[in-house]
Structures are given as C-alpha cells and as structure tokens.
Amino acid sequence: MDETQMLGDEYCIGEFGDKRLCKTGKLLYGRMLERGTVCIRHLADDRATQKRFDRLLEHPDVTPQEIIRHGSSRTAAAAAGRHVLAIQDTSELDYTGHGRRTEGLGKISNSKGAGLFIHPVLAIDADRRDCLGIAHQQAWVRTKTAARNYDLLPIEEKESYRWLQAAQAAKQCLEQAAEVTVIADRESDLYEQWDRIPNGHTHLLTRSHFDRKLAEGGSLCRWLAAQSAVACFALEVPARAAGRPYKSTDGARSAARTAHCAHMEVRFGQVRITRPQHCRARQPSIELSVVDVLELTHTVVPGEQPVHWRLLSTHAVADVQDALRLVDWYRQRWQIEQLFRTLKRQGLGLEASQLEDAGALLKLASMAVLVAARTLQLVNARDGQSQQRASDAFDGDEITVLEQLQGKLEGKTDKQKNPYPRHGMAWAAWTIARLGGWMGYASEAKPGPVTMLHGLQRFDSIVQGWKLAKMWA
C-alpha cells in the first residue's frame, strides 16, 4: 500500500476528472498538513514526486474553484444545525522579491509591488468557537487599474463586488446551518450588500465605514454622538505592530497599538440608512441595528488612537446583553487574521514559494488556506470547550502516536498533565502544542497557530519514524 492509499477521504482536495490527478492532489495536501510548509521541494522526497506535484499545479483541470468547492463541502457538513460566524476578509500575497521570475502576477498595495489576492470565508461556531473550515474562497490577480468613473460603476464591475460574492457563496454553503452571521471589517460596508444578502437565515455584522445619511434626517455619526452611554465593559486589546501584513487591498496599513485593558462605553439603537446617490440597490432605505463602543480617554495609551468600533447589523438589539453579544461576535474576526498569519512567513511560508506561474500559485494558495484552517481547529480547541473529536483531524495511526506521546510530554504534577478527555480535539491540541514548544502551564500564554504549526511539523517526523519502525518490526 503506497502513501496515497493510506490517506483517507478527508485528504481529497477535488474531483479533477482523472484518478491520477486526484491521487497526487491527495498526496500533496496530506504532506502540506503533516509538514507545515508549501515548499514543493520540502514536500517531495524525490525528483519524481516533485515533478508530479508540478504537473498537478500546472494542469488546466486542477482549478482553485474545484479545490475550494471540495473543501467547503466538508465545512457545510460540519456546520449543519449550528449558528455559524462566516468571517470574510482579503489579504495580499506579496511576491515582489521574485516577481520578475514568476509570470502572470499583478499589482498589489496601491499598484506597488507584485503578487495576488486571496479572500476566504472562515466558518466558526458562534457558541463554542470551533473552527469548522472554509466556506468559500476567491483568489485572483489584479490586472486592471481603477477606472476614473469608478464610483459611478455598478457594483458588479468593481473589485469590491467580492464581498457580495463571498457572502452569497457562504450563504449557499451554510444553508444547513441553524443560522449564519456574515462578519467583515469596514471594506465590506456596501449598501448593495445590506440590500441583497440578509434574510431570515443569514445576517450581516459589519464595522461601519461611512457616515451614512439617515432616513429621519441627519447622519449616523451625529445620531450616535447624541446618544447616552448605557454600559461600560473592559476589553483586552492585543498588541499590534504598525504596517502588519493584514493590510487592506487599497494599501492602507494599521497604526501600531500597545497591548492594554481598554475601558469601553456602549451605545446602541436602531437606524434607517438611505440609499447612496449612485447606488443601484432596490431598497431606498434599510433598517439596521447599530452598536457603538468607544474607549474611554483615561485608558488610551499616549500617542495612540482610542479603540472605536461602530458596528452595523441586521440582528435585533433590544438591550445591553444583545449589544455585547454582537461585540463578542465581531471580536472573533481576529481568527481570520490568525489564518493569514498561519499562511505567511511565520507559518506555511506561502509568500516564499518559488513557483514560476501565477496560476499555479493561485492553486497552491487555495490548498494552503485549507491547511491553515485545519491548524486553527487545534488552536480553537486549546481551551477544552470544543466537542470535536481528534479523529476529525488525525487518522488512526496518528491517534496511536498521540497516545504514546502522553507519557513523554506530561510532567509529574497535575499542572503538567493533559487535562482534557482522551481522544478529544482539545486533548490532541494540548499534545501538539507541547511538541511546538509550549510548556503546558496554565499561567503561560496560550499556544497560537505558529506554535501549533511547529508542533505539527515535529509530530509528522515522529509519525514517520513510528511507521518505519512498525514496518520493520
């Protein structure tokens, strides 16, 4: 039995009309999961396998759309009956350093540099925070510059149409979920999205970008300024470096922020926004809930801007509890930033790929996003609230190795023991984190995606050694 036959159906990445392509895709995806890299040379153990992987990525029947379609079908099954947060965002992949060697790349960062873009929709359980997978993804090369009359164009002719396309695709993928809340940052605050996407099953939760006109007169910002704060709460704000790699598609970069505890005041209410002048949406006005959270002056770090989220949603907000629930859901947007971090320099190293064709890079990126989502499953299981089984991410041999590792990784005291039920995802996550360098103490910072990825790399080496010993026994 060869390695491809040993991999289960969960490693399949698409139906490409050829059994050989499917087998090669399964092998490539399995090794990406096990070895925590997308470098083809590191994934192929010999020259013949490297050529197989290259031919797969060059083949016209192997498409990013099919890879994501197949991956999202597993997400759809996992989402059935749950309230799902469908978190979408865009990230650029920067290949400027070897842009001359790679054909077909486009402009990034406001026409500076060369690369491509990805726009995934990450599915998260709203109650337990389980990572359910990728509900949709778009990947593209920017080949056009913005037209002079860009603001007058219909939304279908703008690059920002991706927000509607992704929301609609996630809506279809997650139709068996009990409820879906599509979450995004300010770039997705498009009137056409409020007009087309929501229904009784699918809601939107978006950070406001525009000071919209209200049907009753005045503007959104003026209306909020006139409201009294109804509650306060503490928000732990993580540190953020200036110009971090999760910049938006217009090239804007976030300002640096120091980790601190922010004291936030809350305002909320109902507003009716009006259709912008050049917008071609059907509804002349739309009623939305608004939740405004603003950091109080005394906790703002000198030289930094206060934390301020102005959230719009189709969810009803009747009281403070409802308002804080929306804030909590919006805070989960950081998970897609963790996904991007896992994809890049500290994780899978997607931007270091040496492939010489943008089409092949788009396919590799589609696979890498699925791999990064599997890593997030372990990160989200680390607190022990997940009800997922280890078998959702590991096969029988791997679970056997996880069992054997407990005695080596656990210490003598109760504080150094794996505290989670055997064979659960949290039990597996604890073990992988220990292999990645986490010490296992509750007082220590919780392991993140990079630690998990390093743990998976080490785990793969142990599993391969165990299989060889088993073969020779």
PDB file of N, CA and C in Angstrom, residues 76-153:
ATOM      1  N   ALA A  76     -19.649  22.566   5.064  1.00  0.00           N
ATOM      2  CA  ALA A  76     -21.120  22.557   5.070  1.00  0.00           C
ATOM      3  C   ALA A  76     -21.654  21.451   5.965  1.00  0.00           C
ATOM      4  N   ALA A  77     -21.051  20.275   5.904  1.00  0.00           N
ATOM      5  CA  ALA A  77     -21.495  19.159   6.737  1.00  0.00           C
ATOM      6  C   ALA A  77     -21.239  19.443   8.208  1.00  0.00           C
ATOM      7  N   ALA A  78     -20.072  20.035   8.514  1.00  0.00           N
ATOM      8  CA  ALA A  78     -19.740  20.333   9.910  1.00  0.00           C
ATOM      9  C   ALA A  78     -20.626  21.427  10.491  1.00  0.00           C
ATOM     10  N   ALA A  79     -21.161  22.308   9.633  1.00  0.00           N
ATOM     11  CA  ALA A  79     -21.944  23.464  10.093  1.00  0.00           C
ATOM     12  C   ALA A  79     -23.413  23.138  10.326  1.00  0.00           C
ATOM     13  N   ALA A  80     -23.872  21.987   9.904  1.00  0.00           N
ATOM     14  CA  ALA A  80     -25.297  21.664   9.988  1.00  0.00           C
ATOM     15  C   ALA A  80     -25.817  21.802  11.423  1.00  0.00           C
ATOM     16  N   GLY A  81     -26.895  22.566  11.580  1.00  0.00           N
ATOM     17  CA  GLY A  81     -27.547  22.716  12.876  1.00  0.00           C
ATOM     18  C   GLY A  81     -26.896  23.719  13.813  1.00  0.00           C
ATOM     19  N   ARG A  82     -25.825  24.370  13.412  1.00  0.00           N
ATOM     20  CA  ARG A  82     -25.120  25.308  14.283  1.00  0.00           C
ATOM     21  C   ARG A  82     -25.407  26.757  13.881  1.00  0.00           C
ATOM     22  N   HIS A  83     -25.154  27.683  14.802  1.00  0.00           N
ATOM     23  CA  HIS A  83     -25.081  29.098  14.445  1.00  0.00           C
ATOM     24  C   HIS A  83     -23.640  29.363  14.049  1.00  0.00           C
ATOM     25  N   VAL A  84     -23.429  29.758  12.801  1.00  0.00           N
ATOM     26  CA  VAL A  84     -22.088  29.895  12.246  1.00  0.00           C
ATOM     27  C   VAL A  84     -21.748  31.364  12.019  1.00  0.00           C
ATOM     28  N   LEU A  85     -20.556  31.760  12.470  1.00  0.00           N
ATOM     29  CA  LEU A  85     -19.992  33.067  12.125  1.00  0.00           C
ATOM     30  C   LEU A  85     -19.161  32.874  10.862  1.00  0.00           C
ATOM     31  N   ALA A  86     -19.590  33.478   9.762  1.00  0.00           N
ATOM     32  CA  ALA A  86     -18.881  33.381   8.487  1.00  0.00           C
ATOM     33  C   ALA A  86     -18.034  34.638   8.330  1.00  0.00           C
ATOM     34  N   ILE A  87     -16.751  34.539   8.651  1.00  0.00           N
ATOM     35  CA  ILE A  87     -15.867  35.696   8.742  1.00  0.00           C
ATOM     36  C   ILE A  87     -15.085  35.822   7.437  1.00  0.00           C
ATOM     37  N   GLN A  88     -15.236  36.962   6.750  1.00  0.00           N
ATOM     38  CA  GLN A  88     -14.546  37.142   5.476  1.00  0.00           C
ATOM     39  C   GLN A  88     -13.585  38.331   5.530  1.00  0.00           C
ATOM     40  N   ASP A  89     -12.500  38.204   4.766  1.00  0.00           N
ATOM     41  CA  ASP A  89     -11.523  39.293   4.675  1.00  0.00           C
ATOM     42  C   ASP A  89     -10.598  39.013   3.498  1.00  0.00           C
ATOM     43  N   THR A  90      -9.856  40.046   3.098  1.00  0.00           N
ATOM     44  CA  THR A  90      -8.921  39.958   1.980  1.00  0.00           C
ATOM     45  C   THR A  90      -7.493  40.108   2.482  1.00  0.00           C
ATOM     46  N   SER A  91      -6.581  39.346   1.911  1.00  0.00           N
ATOM     47  CA  SER A  91      -5.154  39.512   2.190  1.00  0.00           C
ATOM     48  C   SER A  91      -4.385  39.406   0.883  1.00  0.00           C
ATOM     49  N   GLU A  92      -3.318  40.168   0.807  1.00  0.00           N
ATOM     50  CA  GLU A  92      -2.469  40.086  -0.374  1.00  0.00           C
ATOM     51  C   GLU A  92      -1.315  39.138  -0.118  1.00  0.00           C
ATOM     52  N   LEU A  93      -0.849  38.493  -1.180  1.00  0.00           N
ATOM     53  CA  LEU A  93       0.343  37.660  -1.133  1.00  0.00           C
ATOM     54  C   LEU A  93       1.414  38.375  -1.954  1.00  0.00           C
ATOM     55  N   ASP A  94       2.477  38.755  -1.300  1.00  0.00           N
ATOM     56  CA  ASP A  94       3.499  39.616  -1.895  1.00  0.00           C
ATOM     57  C   ASP A  94       4.648  38.770  -2.453  1.00  0.00           C
ATOM     58  N   TYR A  95       4.787  38.789  -3.791  1.00  0.00           N
ATOM     59  CA  TYR A  95       5.882  38.077  -4.454  1.00  0.00           C
ATOM     60  C   TYR A  95       6.802  39.058  -5.174  1.00  0.00           C
ATOM     61  N   THR A  96       6.879  40.271  -4.664  1.00  0.00           N
ATOM     62  CA  THR A  96       7.699  41.300  -5.300  1.00  0.00           C
ATOM     63  C   THR A  96       9.161  40.868  -5.416  1.00  0.00           C
ATOM     64  N   GLY A  97       9.680  40.166  -4.421  1.00  0.00           N
ATOM     65  CA  GLY A  97      11.083  39.769  -4.412  1.00  0.00           C
ATOM     66  C   GLY A  97      11.480  38.888  -5.577  1.00  0.00           C
ATOM     67  N   HIS A  98      10.550  38.074  -6.076  1.00  0.00           N
ATOM     68  CA  HIS A  98      10.866  37.253  -7.241  1.00  0.00           C
ATOM     69  C   HIS A  98       9.805  37.423  -8.321  1.00  0.00           C
ATOM     70  N   GLY A  99       9.267  38.662  -8.401  1.00  0.00           N
ATOM     71  CA  GLY A  99       8.217  38.952  -9.373  1.00  0.00           C
ATOM     72  C   GLY A  99       8.676  38.837 -10.815  1.00  0.00           C
ATOM     73  N   ARG A 100       9.949  39.104 -11.084  1.00  0.00           N
ATOM     74  CA  ARG A 100      10.435  39.013 -12.458  1.00  0.00           C
ATOM     75  C   ARG A 100      10.494  37.571 -12.940  1.00  0.00           C
ATOM     76  N   ARG A 101      10.677  36.635 -12.020  1.00  0.00           N
ATOM     77  CA  ARG A 101      10.780  35.233 -12.388  1.00  0.00           C
ATOM     78  C   ARG A 101       9.411  34.571 -12.523  1.00  0.00           C
ATOM     79  N   THR A 102       8.426  35.080 -11.797  1.00  0.00           N
ATOM     80  CA  THR A 102       7.097  34.473 -11.790  1.00  0.00           C
ATOM     81  C   THR A 102       6.190  35.203 -12.766  1.00  0.00           C
ATOM     82  N   GLU A 103       5.649  34.476 -13.723  1.00  0.00           N
ATOM     83  CA  GLU A 103       4.805  35.063 -14.753  1.00  0.00           C
ATOM     84  C   GLU A 103       3.366  35.205 -14.290  1.00  0.00           C
ATOM     85  N   GLY A 104       2.707  36.280 -14.735  1.00  0.00           N
ATOM     86  CA  GLY A 104       1.270  36.423 -14.529  1.00  0.00           C
ATOM     87  C   GLY A 104       0.854  37.115 -13.253  1.00  0.00           C
ATOM     88  N   LEU A 105       1.805  37.645 -12.479  1.00  0.00           N
ATOM     89  CA  LEU A 105       1.443  38.349 -11.251  1.00  0.00           C
ATOM     90  C   LEU A 105       0.856  39.721 -11.584  1.00  0.00           C
ATOM     91  N   GLY A 106       0.133  40.293 -10.629  1.00  0.00           N
ATOM     92  CA  GLY A 106      -0.460  41.612 -10.813  1.00  0.00           C
ATOM     93  C   GLY A 106       0.010  42.581  -9.751  1.00  0.00           C
ATOM     94  N   LYS A 107      -0.542  43.778  -9.782  1.00  0.00           N
ATOM     95  CA  LYS A 107      -0.168  44.831  -8.835  1.00  0.00           C
ATOM     96  C   LYS A 107      -0.819  44.593  -7.478  1.00  0.00           C
ATOM     97  N   ILE A 108      -0.127  44.990  -6.432  1.00  0.00           N
ATOM     98  CA  ILE A 108      -0.673  44.943  -5.070  1.00  0.00           C
ATOM     99  C   ILE A 108      -0.351  46.257  -4.384  1.00  0.00           C
ATOM    100  N   SER A 109      -0.924  46.465  -3.204  1.00  0.00           N
ATOM    101  CA  SER A 109      -0.633  47.639  -2.358  1.00  0.00           C
ATOM    102  C   SER A 109      -0.642  48.945  -3.141  1.00  0.00           C
ATOM    103  N   ASN A 110      -1.822  49.249  -3.664  1.00  0.00           N
ATOM    104  CA  ASN A 110      -1.982  50.518  -4.375  1.00  0.00           C
ATOM    105  C   ASN A 110      -0.992  50.644  -5.540  1.00  0.00           C
ATOM    106  N   SER A 111      -0.890  49.537  -6.316  1.00  0.00           N
ATOM    107  CA  SER A 111      -0.063  49.443  -7.527  1.00  0.00           C
ATOM    108  C   SER A 111       1.433  49.405  -7.252  1.00  0.00           C
ATOM    109  N   LYS A 112       1.823  49.109  -6.028  1.00  0.00           N
ATOM    110  CA  LYS A 112       3.240  48.957  -5.707  1.00  0.00           C
ATOM    111  C   LYS A 112       3.502  47.487  -5.389  1.00  0.00           C
ATOM    112  N   GLY A 113       4.492  46.906  -6.055  1.00  0.00           N
ATOM    113  CA  GLY A 113       4.805  45.511  -5.810  1.00  0.00           C
ATOM    114  C   GLY A 113       4.032  44.589  -6.728  1.00  0.00           C
ATOM    115  N   ALA A 114       4.346  43.276  -6.622  1.00  0.00           N
ATOM    116  CA  ALA A 114       3.715  42.265  -7.470  1.00  0.00           C
ATOM    117  C   ALA A 114       3.243  41.095  -6.615  1.00  0.00           C
ATOM    118  N   GLY A 115       2.080  40.559  -6.943  1.00  0.00           N
ATOM    119  CA  GLY A 115       1.554  39.437  -6.175  1.00  0.00           C
ATOM    120  C   GLY A 115       0.151  39.103  -6.595  1.00  0.00           C
ATOM    121  N   LEU A 116      -0.625  38.594  -5.651  1.00  0.00           N
ATOM    122  CA  LEU A 116      -2.015  38.226  -5.899  1.00  0.00           C
ATOM    123  C   LEU A 116      -2.805  38.375  -4.603  1.00  0.00           C
ATOM    124  N   PHE A 117      -4.105  38.123  -4.675  1.00  0.00           N
ATOM    125  CA  PHE A 117      -5.000  38.318  -3.531  1.00  0.00           C
ATOM    126  C   PHE A 117      -5.784  37.041  -3.234  1.00  0.00           C
ATOM    127  N   ILE A 118      -6.081  36.853  -1.959  1.00  0.00           N
ATOM    128  CA  ILE A 118      -6.995  35.788  -1.539  1.00  0.00           C
ATOM    129  C   ILE A 118      -8.074  36.398  -0.659  1.00  0.00           C
ATOM    130  N   HIS A 119      -9.253  35.822  -0.722  1.00  0.00           N
ATOM    131  CA  HIS A 119     -10.389  36.321   0.058  1.00  0.00           C
ATOM    132  C   HIS A 119     -11.191  35.119   0.562  1.00  0.00           C
ATOM    133  N   PRO A 120     -10.808  34.558   1.716  1.00  0.00           N
ATOM    134  CA  PRO A 120     -11.527  33.406   2.255  1.00  0.00           C
ATOM    135  C   PRO A 120     -12.689  33.804   3.153  1.00  0.00           C
ATOM    136  N   VAL A 121     -13.594  32.853   3.357  1.00  0.00           N
ATOM    137  CA  VAL A 121     -14.660  32.974   4.357  1.00  0.00           C
ATOM    138  C   VAL A 121     -14.454  31.842   5.354  1.00  0.00           C
ATOM    139  N   LEU A 122     -14.115  32.200   6.572  1.00  0.00           N
ATOM    140  CA  LEU A 122     -13.811  31.233   7.624  1.00  0.00           C
ATOM    141  C   LEU A 122     -15.058  30.979   8.464  1.00  0.00           C
ATOM    142  N   ALA A 123     -15.426  29.710   8.633  1.00  0.00           N
ATOM    143  CA  ALA A 123     -16.629  29.342   9.389  1.00  0.00           C
ATOM    144  C   ALA A 123     -16.259  28.969  10.821  1.00  0.00           C
ATOM    145  N   ILE A 124     -16.855  29.675  11.792  1.00  0.00           N
ATOM    146  CA  ILE A 124     -16.596  29.468  13.218  1.00  0.00           C
ATOM    147  C   ILE A 124     -17.922  29.223  13.937  1.00  0.00           C
ATOM    148  N   ASP A 125     -17.962  28.245  14.824  1.00  0.00           N
ATOM    149  CA  ASP A 125     -19.149  28.019  15.635  1.00  0.00           C
ATOM    150  C   ASP A 125     -19.336  29.206  16.584  1.00  0.00           C
ATOM    151  N   ALA A 126     -20.496  29.848  16.541  1.00  0.00           N
ATOM    152  CA  ALA A 126     -20.721  31.064  17.322  1.00  0.00           C
ATOM    153  C   ALA A 126     -20.715  30.799  18.819  1.00  0.00           C
ATOM    154  N   ASP A 127     -21.076  29.605  19.240  1.00  0.00           N
ATOM    155  CA  ASP A 127     -21.187  29.311  20.665  1.00  0.00           C
ATOM    156  C   ASP A 127     -19.910  28.714  21.246  1.00  0.00           C
ATOM    157  N   ARG A 128     -19.316  27.752  20.528  1.00  0.00           N
ATOM    158  CA  ARG A 128     -18.160  27.028  21.066  1.00  0.00           C
ATOM    159  C   ARG A 128     -16.836  27.448  20.452  1.00  0.00           C
ATOM    160  N   ARG A 129     -16.872  28.285  19.412  1.00  0.00           N
ATOM    161  CA  ARG A 129     -15.675  28.794  18.750  1.00  0.00           C
ATOM    162  C   ARG A 129     -14.905  27.714  17.988  1.00  0.00           C
ATOM    163  N   ASP A 130     -15.537  26.570  17.713  1.00  0.00           N
ATOM    164  CA  ASP A 130     -14.892  25.563  16.879  1.00  0.00           C
ATOM    165  C   ASP A 130     -14.645  26.133  15.490  1.00  0.00           C
ATOM    166  N   CYS A 131     -13.481  25.852  14.922  1.00  0.00           N
ATOM    167  CA  CYS A 131     -13.218  26.190  13.521  1.00  0.00           C
ATOM    168  C   CYS A 131     -13.793  25.067  12.665  1.00  0.00           C
ATOM    169  N   LEU A 132     -14.777  25.411  11.837  1.00  0.00           N
ATOM    170  CA  LEU A 132     -15.475  24.413  11.035  1.00  0.00           C
ATOM    171  C   LEU A 132     -14.878  24.259   9.644  1.00  0.00           C
ATOM    172  N   GLY A 133     -14.030  25.204   9.240  1.00  0.00           N
ATOM    173  CA  GLY A 133     -13.400  25.110   7.931  1.00  0.00           C
ATOM    174  C   GLY A 133     -13.633  26.353   7.094  1.00  0.00           C
ATOM    175  N   ILE A 134     -13.398  26.220   5.805  1.00  0.00           N
ATOM    176  CA  ILE A 134     -13.535  27.315   4.850  1.00  0.00           C
ATOM    177  C   ILE A 134     -14.863  27.149   4.104  1.00  0.00           C
ATOM    178  N   ALA A 135     -15.699  28.185   4.162  1.00  0.00           N
ATOM    179  CA  ALA A 135     -16.993  28.138   3.490  1.00  0.00           C
ATOM    180  C   ALA A 135     -16.912  28.609   2.046  1.00  0.00           C
ATOM    181  N   HIS A 136     -15.884  29.376   1.728  1.00  0.00           N
ATOM    182  CA  HIS A 136     -15.702  29.872   0.359  1.00  0.00           C
ATOM    183  C   HIS A 136     -14.350  30.567   0.293  1.00  0.00           C
ATOM    184  N   GLN A 137     -13.818  30.651  -0.926  1.00  0.00           N
ATOM    185  CA  GLN A 137     -12.613  31.464  -1.108  1.00  0.00           C
ATOM    186  C   GLN A 137     -12.515  31.927  -2.548  1.00  0.00           C
ATOM    187  N   GLN A 138     -12.062  33.144  -2.707  1.00  0.00           N
ATOM    188  CA  GLN A 138     -11.705  33.682  -4.014  1.00  0.00           C
ATOM    189  C   GLN A 138     -10.214  33.969  -4.019  1.00  0.00           C
ATOM    190  N   ALA A 139      -9.577  33.733  -5.155  1.00  0.00           N
ATOM    191  CA  ALA A 139      -8.169  34.053  -5.332  1.00  0.00           C
ATOM    192  C   ALA A 139      -8.012  34.646  -6.722  1.00  0.00           C
ATOM    193  N   TRP A 140      -7.305  35.768  -6.821  1.00  0.00           N
ATOM    194  CA  TRP A 140      -7.221  36.422  -8.120  1.00  0.00           C
ATOM    195  C   TRP A 140      -5.961  37.265  -8.232  1.00  0.00           C
ATOM    196  N   VAL A 141      -5.643  37.597  -9.488  1.00  0.00           N
ATOM    197  CA  VAL A 141      -4.554  38.508  -9.817  1.00  0.00           C
ATOM    198  C   VAL A 141      -5.182  39.809 -10.301  1.00  0.00           C
ATOM    199  N   ARG A 142      -4.736  40.926  -9.756  1.00  0.00           N
ATOM    200  CA  ARG A 142      -5.277  42.225 -10.171  1.00  0.00           C
ATOM    201  C   ARG A 142      -4.634  42.639 -11.494  1.00  0.00           C
ATOM    202  N   THR A 143      -5.451  42.690 -12.515  1.00  0.00           N
ATOM    203  CA  THR A 143      -4.949  43.010 -13.852  1.00  0.00           C
ATOM    204  C   THR A 143      -5.368  44.390 -14.338  1.00  0.00           C
ATOM    205  N   LYS A 144      -6.278  45.045 -13.610  1.00  0.00           N
ATOM    206  CA  LYS A 144      -6.789  46.342 -14.048  1.00  0.00           C
ATOM    207  C   LYS A 144      -6.515  47.402 -12.989  1.00  0.00           C
ATOM    208  N   THR A 145      -6.458  48.630 -13.424  1.00  0.00           N
ATOM    209  CA  THR A 145      -6.407  49.756 -12.509  1.00  0.00           C
ATOM    210  C   THR A 145      -7.810  50.352 -12.391  1.00  0.00           C
ATOM    211  N   ALA A 146      -8.066  51.043 -11.298  1.00  0.00           N
ATOM    212  CA  ALA A 146      -9.401  51.604 -11.073  1.00  0.00           C
ATOM    213  C   ALA A 146      -9.743  52.635 -12.144  1.00  0.00           C
ATOM    214  N   ALA A 147     -10.942  52.524 -12.695  1.00  0.00           N
ATOM    215  CA  ALA A 147     -11.396  53.480 -13.714  1.00  0.00           C
ATOM    216  C   ALA A 147     -11.635  54.845 -13.078  1.00  0.00           C
ATOM    217  N   ARG A 148     -11.527  55.876 -13.898  1.00  0.00           N
ATOM    218  CA  ARG A 148     -11.732  57.230 -13.389  1.00  0.00           C
ATOM    219  C   ARG A 148     -13.144  57.430 -12.861  1.00  0.00           C
ATOM    220  N   ASN A 149     -14.107  56.750 -13.471  1.00  0.00           N
ATOM    221  CA  ASN A 149     -15.502  56.871 -13.028  1.00  0.00           C
ATOM    222  C   ASN A 149     -15.891  55.713 -12.120  1.00  0.00           C
ATOM    223  N   TYR A 150     -14.925  55.232 -11.322  1.00  0.00           N
ATOM    224  CA  TYR A 150     -15.120  54.033 -10.506  1.00  0.00           C
ATOM    225  C   TYR A 150     -16.370  54.131  -9.626  1.00  0.00           C
ATOM    226  N   ASP A 151     -16.581  55.276  -8.999  1.00  0.00           N
ATOM    227  CA  ASP A 151     -17.715  55.431  -8.083  1.00  0.00           C
ATOM    228  C   ASP A 151     -19.063  55.307  -8.802  1.00  0.00           C
ATOM    229  N   LEU A 152     -19.084  55.564 -10.094  1.00  0.00           N
ATOM    230  CA  LEU A 152     -20.336  55.524 -10.852  1.00  0.00           C
ATOM    231  C   LEU A 152     -20.639  54.138 -11.421  1.00  0.00           C
ATOM    232  N   LEU A 153     -19.672  53.222 -11.363  1.00  0.00           N
ATOM    233  CA  LEU A 153     -19.860  51.895 -11.930  1.00  0.00           C
ATOM    234  C   LEU A 153     -20.810  51.068 -11.071  1.00  0.00           C
TER     235      LEU A 153
END
